[in-house]
């Protein structure tokens, strides 16, 4: 199966919590998200408001990397004993300086890498080597910070612990 390339990025992940410095994100630090899913569940009271911490949840996502050096952060975090932040941005746009200019919404996941699996793409470069690697990553979620915009296009964030 051939890989389809597009200039329109639907979702990217940055292996860092970038909330305070969003305009300084370089496009080369963003990894293209092919797929992601998670189910976040909370205890709710009679009014429907959540209380307490979330039930344990696993975030599964698939990214495309051009070299294993781009994937090294996930392997380093896999063998680490602490939790790490990952920023997901949806519909990002980059300016002429290749820095993030805008994005539709996003989330910052705080958690533990529990699995990294490699799948090699069928595309080959001129030296007849695999051109891309597809990584399937699982993260045990510790917290989620949702990023979005309100009616007047001001950036808002909602922290869910």
PDB file of C-alpha atoms in Angstrom:
ATOM      1  CA  UNK A   1       0.000   0.000   0.000  1.00  0.00           C
ATOM      2  CA  UNK A   2       1.464   3.374  -1.004  1.00  0.00           C
ATOM      3  CA  UNK A   3       1.486   6.320   1.357  1.00  0.00           C
ATOM      4  CA  UNK A   4      -0.448   9.381   0.312  1.00  0.00           C
ATOM      5  CA  UNK A   5       1.255  12.683   1.053  1.00  0.00           C
ATOM      6  CA  UNK A   6      -0.621  15.898   1.721  1.00  0.00           C
ATOM      7  CA  UNK A   7       0.311  19.470   2.555  1.00  0.00           C
ATOM      8  CA  UNK A   8      -2.782  19.708   4.760  1.00  0.00           C
ATOM      9  CA  UNK A   9      -2.038  18.341   8.221  1.00  0.00           C
ATOM     10  CA  UNK A  10      -5.109  17.178  10.117  1.00  0.00           C
ATOM     11  CA  UNK A  11      -3.314  16.401  13.377  1.00  0.00           C
ATOM     12  CA  UNK A  12       0.223  16.538  14.740  1.00  0.00           C
ATOM     13  CA  UNK A  13       1.856  15.528  18.009  1.00  0.00           C
ATOM     14  CA  UNK A  14       4.790  17.210  19.711  1.00  0.00           C
ATOM     15  CA  UNK A  15       6.593  15.210  22.376  1.00  0.00           C
ATOM     16  CA  UNK A  16       6.423  18.087  24.840  1.00  0.00           C
ATOM     17  CA  UNK A  17       3.818  20.163  26.689  1.00  0.00           C
ATOM     18  CA  UNK A  18       3.901  23.354  24.632  1.00  0.00           C
ATOM     19  CA  UNK A  19       1.030  25.351  26.145  1.00  0.00           C
ATOM     20  CA  UNK A  20       3.147  28.354  27.185  1.00  0.00           C
ATOM     21  CA  UNK A  21       5.102  28.626  23.937  1.00  0.00           C
ATOM     22  CA  UNK A  22       2.733  27.655  21.106  1.00  0.00           C
ATOM     23  CA  UNK A  23       4.042  30.208  18.580  1.00  0.00           C
ATOM     24  CA  UNK A  24       7.566  28.822  18.843  1.00  0.00           C
ATOM     25  CA  UNK A  25       6.747  25.326  17.522  1.00  0.00           C
ATOM     26  CA  UNK A  26       8.760  24.388  14.441  1.00  0.00           C
ATOM     27  CA  UNK A  27       7.071  22.229  11.807  1.00  0.00           C
ATOM     28  CA  UNK A  28      10.010  19.796  11.879  1.00  0.00           C
ATOM     29  CA  UNK A  29       9.242  19.007  15.562  1.00  0.00           C
ATOM     30  CA  UNK A  30       5.671  17.982  14.691  1.00  0.00           C
ATOM     31  CA  UNK A  31       4.975  14.341  13.934  1.00  0.00           C
ATOM     32  CA  UNK A  32       2.018  13.531  11.699  1.00  0.00           C
ATOM     33  CA  UNK A  33      -0.764  11.666  13.487  1.00  0.00           C
ATOM     34  CA  UNK A  34      -2.302   8.941  11.343  1.00  0.00           C
ATOM     35  CA  UNK A  35      -4.837   7.745  13.927  1.00  0.00           C
ATOM     36  CA  UNK A  36      -5.664   8.160  17.614  1.00  0.00           C
ATOM     37  CA  UNK A  37      -8.335   7.073  20.059  1.00  0.00           C
ATOM     38  CA  UNK A  38      -9.015   7.022  23.768  1.00  0.00           C
ATOM     39  CA  UNK A  39     -11.965   6.659  26.073  1.00  0.00           C
ATOM     40  CA  UNK A  40     -11.977   8.997  29.057  1.00  0.00           C
ATOM     41  CA  UNK A  41     -14.476   8.150  31.805  1.00  0.00           C
ATOM     42  CA  UNK A  42     -15.286   9.970  35.055  1.00  0.00           C
ATOM     43  CA  UNK A  43     -17.482   9.431  38.085  1.00  0.00           C
ATOM     44  CA  UNK A  44     -20.507  11.763  37.966  1.00  0.00           C
ATOM     45  CA  UNK A  45     -22.855  13.056  40.640  1.00  0.00           C
ATOM     46  CA  UNK A  46     -26.668  13.458  40.330  1.00  0.00           C
ATOM     47  CA  UNK A  47     -26.228  16.778  38.471  1.00  0.00           C
ATOM     48  CA  UNK A  48     -23.950  15.178  35.887  1.00  0.00           C
ATOM     49  CA  UNK A  49     -20.822  16.960  37.137  1.00  0.00           C
ATOM     50  CA  UNK A  50     -17.707  14.850  37.329  1.00  0.00           C
ATOM     51  CA  UNK A  51     -15.863  14.365  40.603  1.00  0.00           C
ATOM     52  CA  UNK A  52     -12.676  12.618  41.584  1.00  0.00           C
ATOM     53  CA  UNK A  53     -10.050  11.488  39.169  1.00  0.00           C
ATOM     54  CA  UNK A  54     -10.705   9.855  35.826  1.00  0.00           C
ATOM     55  CA  UNK A  55     -10.829   6.131  35.444  1.00  0.00           C
ATOM     56  CA  UNK A  56      -7.580   4.726  34.004  1.00  0.00           C
ATOM     57  CA  UNK A  57      -7.516   5.351  30.254  1.00  0.00           C
ATOM     58  CA  UNK A  58      -5.155   4.388  27.459  1.00  0.00           C
ATOM     59  CA  UNK A  59      -4.481   6.728  24.533  1.00  0.00           C
ATOM     60  CA  UNK A  60      -3.607   4.824  21.345  1.00  0.00           C
ATOM     61  CA  UNK A  61      -2.105   6.782  18.485  1.00  0.00           C
ATOM     62  CA  UNK A  62      -0.220   6.102  15.286  1.00  0.00           C
ATOM     63  CA  UNK A  63       2.385   8.469  13.899  1.00  0.00           C
ATOM     64  CA  UNK A  64       4.548   8.587  10.805  1.00  0.00           C
ATOM     65  CA  UNK A  65       8.252   9.331  11.262  1.00  0.00           C
ATOM     66  CA  UNK A  66      10.869   9.819   8.569  1.00  0.00           C
ATOM     67  CA  UNK A  67      13.745   8.532  10.671  1.00  0.00           C
ATOM     68  CA  UNK A  68      14.197   6.589  13.857  1.00  0.00           C
ATOM     69  CA  UNK A  69      15.883   9.634  15.416  1.00  0.00           C
ATOM     70  CA  UNK A  70      12.439  11.314  15.402  1.00  0.00           C
ATOM     71  CA  UNK A  71      11.048   8.323  17.290  1.00  0.00           C
ATOM     72  CA  UNK A  72      13.825   8.186  19.875  1.00  0.00           C
ATOM     73  CA  UNK A  73      11.915  10.373  22.352  1.00  0.00           C
ATOM     74  CA  UNK A  74       9.155   7.748  22.624  1.00  0.00           C
ATOM     75  CA  UNK A  75      11.652   4.962  23.274  1.00  0.00           C
ATOM     76  CA  UNK A  76      13.440   7.123  25.861  1.00  0.00           C
ATOM     77  CA  UNK A  77      10.132   7.828  27.596  1.00  0.00           C
ATOM     78  CA  UNK A  78       9.183   4.139  27.413  1.00  0.00           C
ATOM     79  CA  UNK A  79      12.172   3.130  29.529  1.00  0.00           C
ATOM     80  CA  UNK A  80      11.816   6.187  31.808  1.00  0.00           C
ATOM     81  CA  UNK A  81      10.046   5.909  35.119  1.00  0.00           C
ATOM     82  CA  UNK A  82       8.207   9.236  35.036  1.00  0.00           C
ATOM     83  CA  UNK A  83       5.290  10.711  33.157  1.00  0.00           C
ATOM     84  CA  UNK A  84       5.677  12.960  30.125  1.00  0.00           C
ATOM     85  CA  UNK A  85       3.599  15.545  28.258  1.00  0.00           C
ATOM     86  CA  UNK A  86       2.496  15.252  24.632  1.00  0.00           C
ATOM     87  CA  UNK A  87       0.760  18.060  22.731  1.00  0.00           C
ATOM     88  CA  UNK A  88      -1.781  17.133  20.043  1.00  0.00           C
ATOM     89  CA  UNK A  89      -2.847  19.935  17.682  1.00  0.00           C
ATOM     90  CA  UNK A  90      -5.700  19.603  15.197  1.00  0.00           C
ATOM     91  CA  UNK A  91      -5.736  21.408  11.845  1.00  0.00           C
ATOM     92  CA  UNK A  92      -2.461  23.260  12.456  1.00  0.00           C
ATOM     93  CA  UNK A  93      -1.181  25.868   9.994  1.00  0.00           C
ATOM     94  CA  UNK A  94       2.425  26.956   9.687  1.00  0.00           C
ATOM     95  CA  UNK A  95       3.691  30.319   8.439  1.00  0.00           C
ATOM     96  CA  UNK A  96       6.427  30.997   5.905  1.00  0.00           C
ATOM     97  CA  UNK A  97       9.025  30.711   8.697  1.00  0.00           C
ATOM     98  CA  UNK A  98       7.812  27.106   9.291  1.00  0.00           C
ATOM     99  CA  UNK A  99       6.585  27.971  12.786  1.00  0.00           C
ATOM    100  CA  UNK A 100       3.065  27.305  14.047  1.00  0.00           C
ATOM    101  CA  UNK A 101       0.762  30.189  13.197  1.00  0.00           C
ATOM    102  CA  UNK A 102      -2.689  28.817  14.141  1.00  0.00           C
ATOM    103  CA  UNK A 103      -4.515  25.639  15.051  1.00  0.00           C
ATOM    104  CA  UNK A 104      -8.178  24.753  15.468  1.00  0.00           C
ATOM    105  CA  UNK A 105      -7.951  22.999  18.844  1.00  0.00           C
ATOM    106  CA  UNK A 106      -5.793  20.541  20.699  1.00  0.00           C
ATOM    107  CA  UNK A 107      -4.983  18.750  23.907  1.00  0.00           C
ATOM    108  CA  UNK A 108      -2.019  18.171  26.154  1.00  0.00           C
ATOM    109  CA  UNK A 109      -1.801  14.614  27.447  1.00  0.00           C
ATOM    110  CA  UNK A 110       0.200  13.882  30.564  1.00  0.00           C
ATOM    111  CA  UNK A 111       1.032  10.212  30.953  1.00  0.00           C
ATOM    112  CA  UNK A 112       3.258   7.161  30.819  1.00  0.00           C
ATOM    113  CA  UNK A 113       4.371   5.469  27.594  1.00  0.00           C
ATOM    114  CA  UNK A 114       3.488   1.794  27.975  1.00  0.00           C
ATOM    115  CA  UNK A 115       4.058   0.478  24.442  1.00  0.00           C
ATOM    116  CA  UNK A 116       5.812   1.424  21.184  1.00  0.00           C
ATOM    117  CA  UNK A 117       5.460  -0.804  18.114  1.00  0.00           C
ATOM    118  CA  UNK A 118       7.161  -0.254  14.749  1.00  0.00           C
ATOM    119  CA  UNK A 119       5.680  -0.933  11.319  1.00  0.00           C
ATOM    120  CA  UNK A 120       7.678  -0.159   8.198  1.00  0.00           C
ATOM    121  CA  UNK A 121       6.145   1.543   5.214  1.00  0.00           C
ATOM    122  CA  UNK A 122       6.319   0.058   1.706  1.00  0.00           C
ATOM    123  CA  UNK A 123       7.712   3.276   0.205  1.00  0.00           C
ATOM    124  CA  UNK A 124      11.409   3.096  -0.665  1.00  0.00           C
ATOM    125  CA  UNK A 125      13.899   5.902  -1.233  1.00  0.00           C
ATOM    126  CA  UNK A 126      16.595   6.104  -3.951  1.00  0.00           C
ATOM    127  CA  UNK A 127      18.946   3.875  -1.953  1.00  0.00           C
ATOM    128  CA  UNK A 128      16.155   1.243  -1.804  1.00  0.00           C
ATOM    129  CA  UNK A 129      15.757   1.665   1.978  1.00  0.00           C
ATOM    130  CA  UNK A 130      12.495   2.078   3.843  1.00  0.00           C
ATOM    131  CA  UNK A 131      11.538   5.736   3.735  1.00  0.00           C
ATOM    132  CA  UNK A 132       9.167   5.948   6.682  1.00  0.00           C
ATOM    133  CA  UNK A 133       8.340   4.151   9.866  1.00  0.00           C
ATOM    134  CA  UNK A 134       4.846   3.950  11.332  1.00  0.00           C
ATOM    135  CA  UNK A 135       4.780   3.836  15.146  1.00  0.00           C
ATOM    136  CA  UNK A 136       1.836   2.626  17.210  1.00  0.00           C
ATOM    137  CA  UNK A 137       2.129   4.158  20.687  1.00  0.00           C
ATOM    138  CA  UNK A 138       0.091   3.573  23.849  1.00  0.00           C
ATOM    139  CA  UNK A 139       0.066   6.041  26.734  1.00  0.00           C
ATOM    140  CA  UNK A 140      -1.523   5.522  30.143  1.00  0.00           C
ATOM    141  CA  UNK A 141      -3.215   8.906  30.666  1.00  0.00           C
ATOM    142  CA  UNK A 142      -2.542  10.780  33.884  1.00  0.00           C
ATOM    143  CA  UNK A 143      -4.315  14.014  32.893  1.00  0.00           C
ATOM    144  CA  UNK A 144      -5.757  15.819  29.868  1.00  0.00           C
ATOM    145  CA  UNK A 145      -5.753  19.557  29.141  1.00  0.00           C
ATOM    146  CA  UNK A 146      -8.123  20.422  26.282  1.00  0.00           C
ATOM    147  CA  UNK A 147      -7.267  23.478  24.174  1.00  0.00           C
ATOM    148  CA  UNK A 148      -9.881  25.253  22.087  1.00  0.00           C
ATOM    149  CA  UNK A 149     -11.477  28.587  21.270  1.00  0.00           C
ATOM    150  CA  UNK A 150     -14.593  30.251  22.632  1.00  0.00           C
ATOM    151  CA  UNK A 151     -17.221  32.147  20.586  1.00  0.00           C
ATOM    152  CA  UNK A 152     -14.949  35.195  20.215  1.00  0.00           C
ATOM    153  CA  UNK A 153     -11.998  33.041  19.048  1.00  0.00           C
ATOM    154  CA  UNK A 154     -10.077  33.480  22.287  1.00  0.00           C
ATOM    155  CA  UNK A 155      -7.964  30.510  23.312  1.00  0.00           C
ATOM    156  CA  UNK A 156      -9.486  28.591  26.231  1.00  0.00           C
ATOM    157  CA  UNK A 157      -8.251  25.542  28.087  1.00  0.00           C
ATOM    158  CA  UNK A 158     -10.055  23.034  30.291  1.00  0.00           C
ATOM    159  CA  UNK A 159      -8.035  20.840  32.636  1.00  0.00           C
ATOM    160  CA  UNK A 160      -9.402  17.370  33.350  1.00  0.00           C
ATOM    161  CA  UNK A 161      -7.417  15.487  35.936  1.00  0.00           C
TER     162      UNK A 161
END
